[in-house]
Short mmCIF file of C-alpha atoms and ligand atoms in Angstrom, two decimals:
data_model
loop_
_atom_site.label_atom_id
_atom_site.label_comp_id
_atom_site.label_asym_id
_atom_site.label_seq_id
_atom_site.Cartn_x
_atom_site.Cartn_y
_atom_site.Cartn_z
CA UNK H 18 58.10 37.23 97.22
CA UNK H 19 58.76 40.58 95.46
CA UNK H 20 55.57 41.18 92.75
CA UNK H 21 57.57 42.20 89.53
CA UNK H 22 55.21 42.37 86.45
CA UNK H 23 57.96 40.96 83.67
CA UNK H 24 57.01 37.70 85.64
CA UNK H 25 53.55 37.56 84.08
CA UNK H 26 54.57 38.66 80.95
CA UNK H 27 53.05 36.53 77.97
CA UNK H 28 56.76 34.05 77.21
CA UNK H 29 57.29 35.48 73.69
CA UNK H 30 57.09 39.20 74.68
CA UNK H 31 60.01 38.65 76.78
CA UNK H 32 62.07 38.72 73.66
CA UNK H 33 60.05 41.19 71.82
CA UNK H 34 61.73 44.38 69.85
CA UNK H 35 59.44 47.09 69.94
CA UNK H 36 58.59 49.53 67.07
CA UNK H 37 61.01 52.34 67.47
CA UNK H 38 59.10 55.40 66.39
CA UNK H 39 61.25 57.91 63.77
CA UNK H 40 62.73 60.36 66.24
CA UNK H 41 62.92 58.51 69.39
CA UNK H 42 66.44 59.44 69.55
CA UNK H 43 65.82 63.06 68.93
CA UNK H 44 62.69 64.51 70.72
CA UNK H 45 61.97 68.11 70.92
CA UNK H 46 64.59 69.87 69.43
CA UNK H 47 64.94 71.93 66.34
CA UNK H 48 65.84 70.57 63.00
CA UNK H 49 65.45 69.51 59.57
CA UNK H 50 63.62 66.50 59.87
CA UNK H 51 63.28 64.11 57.20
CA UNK H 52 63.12 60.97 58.91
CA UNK H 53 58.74 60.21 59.14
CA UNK H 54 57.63 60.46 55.36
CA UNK H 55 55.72 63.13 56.84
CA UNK H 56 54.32 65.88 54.32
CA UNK H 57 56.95 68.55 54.83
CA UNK H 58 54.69 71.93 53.61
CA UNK H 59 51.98 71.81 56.03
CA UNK H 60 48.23 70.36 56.38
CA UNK H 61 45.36 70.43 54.39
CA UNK H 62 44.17 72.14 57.44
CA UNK H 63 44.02 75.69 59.28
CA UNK H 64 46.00 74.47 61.75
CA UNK H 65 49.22 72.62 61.26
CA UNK H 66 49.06 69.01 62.22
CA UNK H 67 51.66 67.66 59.53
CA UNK H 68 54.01 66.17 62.04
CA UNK H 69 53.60 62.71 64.59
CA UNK H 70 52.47 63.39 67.91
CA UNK H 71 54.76 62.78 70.97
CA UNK H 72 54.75 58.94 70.81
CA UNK H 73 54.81 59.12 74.69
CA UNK H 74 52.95 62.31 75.55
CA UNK H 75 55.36 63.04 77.74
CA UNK H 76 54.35 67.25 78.34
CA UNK H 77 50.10 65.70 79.15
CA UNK H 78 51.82 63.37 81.83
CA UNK H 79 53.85 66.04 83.40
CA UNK H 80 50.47 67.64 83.85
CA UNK H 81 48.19 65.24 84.79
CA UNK H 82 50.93 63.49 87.42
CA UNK H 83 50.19 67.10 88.78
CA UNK H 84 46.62 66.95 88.84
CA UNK H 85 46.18 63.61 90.12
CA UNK H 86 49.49 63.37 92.50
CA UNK H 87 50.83 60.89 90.84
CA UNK H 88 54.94 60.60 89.25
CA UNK H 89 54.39 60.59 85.24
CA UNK H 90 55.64 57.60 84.88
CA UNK H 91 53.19 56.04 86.76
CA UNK H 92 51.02 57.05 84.05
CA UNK H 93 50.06 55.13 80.77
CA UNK H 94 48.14 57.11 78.34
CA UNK H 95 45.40 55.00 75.90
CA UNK H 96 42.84 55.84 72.96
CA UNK H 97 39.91 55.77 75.85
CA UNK H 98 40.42 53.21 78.54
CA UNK H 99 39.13 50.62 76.78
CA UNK H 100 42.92 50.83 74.47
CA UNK H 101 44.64 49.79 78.11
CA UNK H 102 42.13 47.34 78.89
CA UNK H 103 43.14 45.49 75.54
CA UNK H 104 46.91 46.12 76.48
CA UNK H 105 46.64 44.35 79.61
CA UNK H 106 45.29 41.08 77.69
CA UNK H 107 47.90 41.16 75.06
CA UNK H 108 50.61 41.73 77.32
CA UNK H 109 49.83 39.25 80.30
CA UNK H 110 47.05 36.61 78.89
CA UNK H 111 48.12 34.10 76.87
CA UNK H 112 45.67 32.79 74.32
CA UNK H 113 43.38 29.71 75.68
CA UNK H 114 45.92 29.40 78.49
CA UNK H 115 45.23 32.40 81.18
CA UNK H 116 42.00 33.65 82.54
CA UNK H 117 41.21 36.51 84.16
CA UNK H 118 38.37 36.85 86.63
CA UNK H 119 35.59 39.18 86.30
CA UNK H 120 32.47 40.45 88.42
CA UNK H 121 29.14 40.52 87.12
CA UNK H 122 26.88 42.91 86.19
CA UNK H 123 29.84 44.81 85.31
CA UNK H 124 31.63 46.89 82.04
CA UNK H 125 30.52 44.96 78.97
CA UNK H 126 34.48 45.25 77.47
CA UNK H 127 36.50 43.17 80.21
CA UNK H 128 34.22 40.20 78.86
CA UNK H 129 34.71 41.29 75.19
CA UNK H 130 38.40 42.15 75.39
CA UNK H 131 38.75 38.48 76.71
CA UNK H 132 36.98 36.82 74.01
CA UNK H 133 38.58 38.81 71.15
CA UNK H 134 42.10 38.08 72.75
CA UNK H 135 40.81 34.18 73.13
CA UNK H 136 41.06 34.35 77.28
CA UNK H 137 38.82 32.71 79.41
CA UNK H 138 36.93 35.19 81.63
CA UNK H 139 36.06 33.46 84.90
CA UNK H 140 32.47 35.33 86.30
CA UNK H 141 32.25 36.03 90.03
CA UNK H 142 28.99 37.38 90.57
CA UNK H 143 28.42 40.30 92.49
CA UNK H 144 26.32 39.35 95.66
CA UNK H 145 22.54 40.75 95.66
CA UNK H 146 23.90 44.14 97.43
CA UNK H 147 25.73 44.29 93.98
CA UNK H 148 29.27 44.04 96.33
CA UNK H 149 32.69 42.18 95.23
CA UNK H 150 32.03 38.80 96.93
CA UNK H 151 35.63 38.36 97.82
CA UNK H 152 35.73 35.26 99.67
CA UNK H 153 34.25 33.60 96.45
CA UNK H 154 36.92 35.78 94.40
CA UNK H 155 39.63 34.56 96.36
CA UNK H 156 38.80 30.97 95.62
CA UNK H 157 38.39 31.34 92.22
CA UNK H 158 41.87 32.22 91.56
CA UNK H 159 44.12 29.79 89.75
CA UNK H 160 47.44 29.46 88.68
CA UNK H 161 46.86 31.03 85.44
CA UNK H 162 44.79 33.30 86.85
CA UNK H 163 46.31 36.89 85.41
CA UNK H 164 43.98 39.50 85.63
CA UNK H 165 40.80 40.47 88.42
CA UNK H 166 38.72 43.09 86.99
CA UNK H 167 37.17 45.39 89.32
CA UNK H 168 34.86 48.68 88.55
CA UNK H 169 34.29 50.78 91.08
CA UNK H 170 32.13 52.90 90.97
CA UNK H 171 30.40 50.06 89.16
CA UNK H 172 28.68 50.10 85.45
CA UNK H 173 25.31 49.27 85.53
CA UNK H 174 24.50 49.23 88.88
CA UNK H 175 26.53 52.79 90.39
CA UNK H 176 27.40 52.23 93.41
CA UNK H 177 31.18 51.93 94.88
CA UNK H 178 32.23 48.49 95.78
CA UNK H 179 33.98 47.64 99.38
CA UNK H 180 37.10 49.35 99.07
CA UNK H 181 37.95 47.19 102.04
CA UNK H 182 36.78 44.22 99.89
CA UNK H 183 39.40 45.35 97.13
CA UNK H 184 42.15 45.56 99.56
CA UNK H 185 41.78 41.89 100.35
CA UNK H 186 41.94 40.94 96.83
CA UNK H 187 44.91 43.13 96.30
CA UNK H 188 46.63 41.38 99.18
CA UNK H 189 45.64 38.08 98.72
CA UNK H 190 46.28 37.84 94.69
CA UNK H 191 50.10 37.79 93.18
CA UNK H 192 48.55 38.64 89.57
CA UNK H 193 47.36 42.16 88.42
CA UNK H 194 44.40 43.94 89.85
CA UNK H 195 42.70 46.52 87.61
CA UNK H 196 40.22 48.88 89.96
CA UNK H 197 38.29 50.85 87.19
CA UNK H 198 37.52 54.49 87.97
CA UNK H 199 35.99 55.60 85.16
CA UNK H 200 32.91 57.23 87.48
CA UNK H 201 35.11 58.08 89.92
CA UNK H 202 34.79 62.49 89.70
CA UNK H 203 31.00 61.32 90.87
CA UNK H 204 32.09 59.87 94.03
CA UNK H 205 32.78 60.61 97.14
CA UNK H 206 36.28 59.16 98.09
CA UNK H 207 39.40 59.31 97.78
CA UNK H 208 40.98 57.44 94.04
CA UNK H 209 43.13 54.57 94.68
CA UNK H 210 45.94 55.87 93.05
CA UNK H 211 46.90 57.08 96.19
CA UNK H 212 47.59 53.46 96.75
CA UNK H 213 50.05 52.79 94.31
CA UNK H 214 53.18 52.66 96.38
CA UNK H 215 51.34 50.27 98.62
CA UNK H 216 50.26 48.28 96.12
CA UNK H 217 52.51 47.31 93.03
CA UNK H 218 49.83 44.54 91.59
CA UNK H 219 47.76 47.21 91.37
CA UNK H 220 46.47 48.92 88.30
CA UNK H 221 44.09 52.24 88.11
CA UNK H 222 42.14 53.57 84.82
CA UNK H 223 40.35 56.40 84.76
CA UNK H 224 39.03 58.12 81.82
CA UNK H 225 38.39 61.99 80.28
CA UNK H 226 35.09 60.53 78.83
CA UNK H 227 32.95 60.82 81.57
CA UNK H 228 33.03 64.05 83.89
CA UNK H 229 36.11 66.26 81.90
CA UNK H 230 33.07 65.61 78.97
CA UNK H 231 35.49 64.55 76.27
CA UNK H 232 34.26 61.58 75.34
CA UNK H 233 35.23 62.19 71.56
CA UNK H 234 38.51 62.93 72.01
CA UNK H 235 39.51 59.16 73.47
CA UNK H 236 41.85 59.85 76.29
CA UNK H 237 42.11 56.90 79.11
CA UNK H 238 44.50 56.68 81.85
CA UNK H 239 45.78 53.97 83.20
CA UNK H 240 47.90 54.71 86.72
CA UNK H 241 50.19 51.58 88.14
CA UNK H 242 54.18 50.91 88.62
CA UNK H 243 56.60 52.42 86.24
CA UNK H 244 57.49 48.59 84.74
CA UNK H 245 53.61 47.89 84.17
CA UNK H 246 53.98 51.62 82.45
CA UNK H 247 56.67 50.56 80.26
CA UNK H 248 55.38 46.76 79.18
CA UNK H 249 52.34 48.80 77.91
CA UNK H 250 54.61 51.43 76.22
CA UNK H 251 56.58 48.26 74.47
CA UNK H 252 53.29 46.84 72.66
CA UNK H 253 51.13 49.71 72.39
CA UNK H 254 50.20 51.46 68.41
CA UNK H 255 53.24 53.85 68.46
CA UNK H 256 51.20 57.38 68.21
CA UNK H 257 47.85 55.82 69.83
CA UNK H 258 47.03 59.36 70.98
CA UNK H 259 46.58 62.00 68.38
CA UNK H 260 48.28 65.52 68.40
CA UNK H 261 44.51 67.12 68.72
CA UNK H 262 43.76 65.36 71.63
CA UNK H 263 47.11 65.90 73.18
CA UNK H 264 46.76 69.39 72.71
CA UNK H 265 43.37 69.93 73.58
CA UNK H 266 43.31 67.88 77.05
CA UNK H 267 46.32 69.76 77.93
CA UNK H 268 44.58 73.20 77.44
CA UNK H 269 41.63 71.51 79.18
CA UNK H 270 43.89 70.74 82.23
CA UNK H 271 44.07 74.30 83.10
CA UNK H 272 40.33 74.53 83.22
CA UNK H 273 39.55 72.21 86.18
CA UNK H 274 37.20 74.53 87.51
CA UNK H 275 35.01 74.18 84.52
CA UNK H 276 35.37 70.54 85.58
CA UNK H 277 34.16 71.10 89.02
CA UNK H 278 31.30 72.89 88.17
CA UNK H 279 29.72 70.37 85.50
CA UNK H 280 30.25 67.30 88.26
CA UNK H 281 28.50 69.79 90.94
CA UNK H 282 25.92 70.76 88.58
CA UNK H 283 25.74 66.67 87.30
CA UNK H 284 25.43 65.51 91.50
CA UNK H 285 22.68 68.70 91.95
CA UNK H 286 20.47 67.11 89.11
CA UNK H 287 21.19 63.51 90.50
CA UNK H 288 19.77 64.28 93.97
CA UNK H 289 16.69 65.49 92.47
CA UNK H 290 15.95 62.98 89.64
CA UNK H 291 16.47 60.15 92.53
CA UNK H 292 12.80 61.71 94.06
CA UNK H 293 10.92 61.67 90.86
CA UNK H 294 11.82 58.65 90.08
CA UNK H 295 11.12 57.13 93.00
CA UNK H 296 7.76 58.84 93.17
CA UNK H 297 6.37 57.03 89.86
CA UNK H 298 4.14 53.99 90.32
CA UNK H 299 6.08 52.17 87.90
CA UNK H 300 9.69 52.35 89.64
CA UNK H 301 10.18 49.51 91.68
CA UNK H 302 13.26 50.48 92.63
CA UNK H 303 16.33 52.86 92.42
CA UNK H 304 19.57 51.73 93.26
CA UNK H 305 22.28 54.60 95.02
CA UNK H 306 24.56 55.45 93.17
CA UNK H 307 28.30 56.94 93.11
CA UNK H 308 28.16 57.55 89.72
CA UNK H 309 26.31 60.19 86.91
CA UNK H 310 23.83 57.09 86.23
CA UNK H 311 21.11 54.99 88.08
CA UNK H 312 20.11 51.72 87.71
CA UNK H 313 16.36 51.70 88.34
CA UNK H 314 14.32 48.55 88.40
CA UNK H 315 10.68 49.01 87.15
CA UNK H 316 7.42 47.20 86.04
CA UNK H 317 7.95 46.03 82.55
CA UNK H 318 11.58 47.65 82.29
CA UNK H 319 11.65 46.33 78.33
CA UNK H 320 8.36 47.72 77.26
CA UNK H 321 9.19 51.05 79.11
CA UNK H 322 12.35 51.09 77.25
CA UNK H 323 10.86 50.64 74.13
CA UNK H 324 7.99 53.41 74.80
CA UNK H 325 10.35 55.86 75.81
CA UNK H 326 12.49 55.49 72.00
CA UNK H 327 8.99 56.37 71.11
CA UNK H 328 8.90 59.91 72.02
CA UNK H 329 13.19 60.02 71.21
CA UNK H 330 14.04 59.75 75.14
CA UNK H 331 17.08 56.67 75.28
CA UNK H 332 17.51 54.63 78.33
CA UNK H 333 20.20 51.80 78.56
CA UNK H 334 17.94 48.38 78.74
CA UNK H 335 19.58 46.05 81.26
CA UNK H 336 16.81 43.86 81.90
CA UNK H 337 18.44 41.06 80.46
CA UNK H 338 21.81 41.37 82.52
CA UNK H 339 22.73 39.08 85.18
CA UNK H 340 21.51 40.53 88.69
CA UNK H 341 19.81 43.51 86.73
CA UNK H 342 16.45 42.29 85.89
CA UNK H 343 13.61 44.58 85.21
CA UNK H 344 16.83 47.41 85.13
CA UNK H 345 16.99 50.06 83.22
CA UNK H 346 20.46 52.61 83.27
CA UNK H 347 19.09 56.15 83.38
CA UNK H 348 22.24 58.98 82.87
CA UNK H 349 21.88 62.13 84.67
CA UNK H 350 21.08 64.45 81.92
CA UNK H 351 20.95 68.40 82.28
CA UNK H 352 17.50 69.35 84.08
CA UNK H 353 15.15 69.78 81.26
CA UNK H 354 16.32 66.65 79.86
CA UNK H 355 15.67 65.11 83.01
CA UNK H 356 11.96 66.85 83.36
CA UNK H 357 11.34 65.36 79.85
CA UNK H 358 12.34 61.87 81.14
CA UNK H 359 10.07 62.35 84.13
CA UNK H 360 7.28 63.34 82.27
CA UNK H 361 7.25 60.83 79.60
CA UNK H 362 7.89 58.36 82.92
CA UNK H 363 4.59 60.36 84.43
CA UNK H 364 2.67 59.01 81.04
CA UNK H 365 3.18 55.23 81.02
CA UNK H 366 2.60 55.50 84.84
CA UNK H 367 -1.34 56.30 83.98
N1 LIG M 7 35.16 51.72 82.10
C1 LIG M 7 33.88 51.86 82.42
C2 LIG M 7 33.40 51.36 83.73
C3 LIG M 7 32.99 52.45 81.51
O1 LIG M 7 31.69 52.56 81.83
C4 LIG M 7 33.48 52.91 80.27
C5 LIG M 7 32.62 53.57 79.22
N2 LIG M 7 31.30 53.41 79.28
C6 LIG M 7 34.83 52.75 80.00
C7 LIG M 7 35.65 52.16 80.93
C8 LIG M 7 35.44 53.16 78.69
O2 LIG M 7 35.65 54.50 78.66
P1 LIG M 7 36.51 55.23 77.54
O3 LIG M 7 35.59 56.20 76.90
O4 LIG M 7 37.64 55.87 78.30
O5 LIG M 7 37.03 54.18 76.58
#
């Protein structure tokens, strides 16, 4: 059967009319234009920023289709990642009616997304080598099942799942699978949006927050079919990205080797906080990782936690999360960050 996406649509979006932003008919040309209330004199500002942005951001997707060899309209552009993963649920899951399957310890916001949009979010755990545990997967998946949330590289534990292991749930499942990426610039493998064609169930995000280090700005990606692209485009906020981070990702897009050097720099400091840590008497353990975090599992992870706020060094606590006890989430900071981290480690450890 041929996977088209309008199929598991939410009923009454079928019918929907989508806001049609002022100038949808009329993009980039000159003119007189007195059709968006806009203030017509300029900002308040230095720099101009009177006018709506490009509804569709169509000049940043030329780019980044370029970038990540990709078409642009395989792209869907969000405020963060976390804007698409609310899309999917109020485009495809129907209130106390769908679920969508997720695999903890995982991203807190595929749980929260769920219950804000009133969806039931059926857990899969992880096995104890914090893999997808697909044969369970598979048999959790129900009629209404819409959605399987996978994050790979994985938040909190870093590592990459079984890509294999994803393959078999993107064969074997007729709804939408979301492989999350965010950590992806930190690993070392190829993304899956080289996939795509293969896959049309399949959906991609990846995000500028984590090693382009624009995590203010809010710019997520989410890469999948051209129809998923334009379901999203129909219910989205109409300008959900702003002009300055339009303008400023673009500019960073011809930087990438400023990129490349902060991940290089980022997997240099990882090697070597990996040793440290796993020198100290009170690390029990420290997970690999594919990511620019570790999950490390150590005597009295809470009371180290609290310790290190102490002398202003903050850790992620994870000791209460499913699979993660006694886990703390350590980011790779620069070096002397790191060295400070060690050393106030070094000082519970006597
Ligand atoms: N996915 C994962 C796995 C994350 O860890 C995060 C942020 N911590 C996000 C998505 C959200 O990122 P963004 O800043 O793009 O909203």
């Amino acid at each position: 059967m041929m996977f088209n996406p309008t199929d598991l649509l939410r009923p009454h979006l079928k019918q929907l009319v989508p806001y049609s932003s002022a100038r949808d008919d009329y993009k980039g040309k000159d003119g007189v234009f007195l059709d968006a209330n806009e203030n017509p004199i300029g900002s308040i500002t230095e720099e101009n920023w009177n006018r709506y942005p490009d509804p569709y951001q169509l000049e940043l997707k030329a780019k980044l289709a370029e970038i990540k060899g990709v078409n642009a309209e395989q792209i869907f552009l969000g405020n963060g990642s976390d804007e698409p993963i609310d899309l999917l649920y109020r485009a495809f899951c129907e209130p106390q009616t769908d679920e969508v399957i997720i695999n903890p310890p995982t991203y807190g916001m595929y749980k929260v997304s769920a219950d804000i949009n009133n969806v039931k979010a059926k857990e899969v755990l992880l096995t104890n080598q914090y893999d997808l545990d697909s044969q369970a997967l598979l048999s959790a998946i129900q009629p209404n099942t819409k959605i399987i949330w996978i994050c790979s590289p994985n938040n909190p534990t870093g590592n990459d799942v079984s890509l294999e292991k994803i393959e078999i749930i993107l064969k074997g499942f007729q709804g939408l699978v979301v492989v999350d990426e965010a950590y992806i610039d930190f690993a070392d493998r190829p993304s899956f949006t080289t996939r795509l064609n293969e896959f049309p169930n399949l959906i991609v995000l990846q995000t500028m927050s984590k090693a382009w280090g624009l995590a203010s700005l809010r710019l997520g990606m989410a890469f999948c079919s051209p129809e998923i692209v334009a379901i999203l485009n129909r219910i989205k906020p109409p300008y959900n990205l702003s002009g300055l981070t339009q303008r400023t990702v673009l500019n960073a897009l011809n930087n990438l080797e400023k990129k490349d050097q902060m991940v290089a720099e980022i997997l240099e400091n990882r090697e070597g906080l990996q040793n440290e840590l796993e020198a100290l008497e009170i690390v029990k353990r420290v997970y690999p990782t594919d990511s620019n975090f570790y999950l490390v599992k150590m005597k009295d992870a809470k009371e180290v936690y609290l310790k290190l706020i102490e002398k202003q060094v903050i850790l992620r606590d994870r000791s209460k999360v499913v699979l993660c006890e006694d886990g703390i989430r350590i980011t790779i900071g620069t070096k002397k960050e790191n060295k400070k981290l060690i050393e106030e480690l070094k000082k519970l450890s006597n």
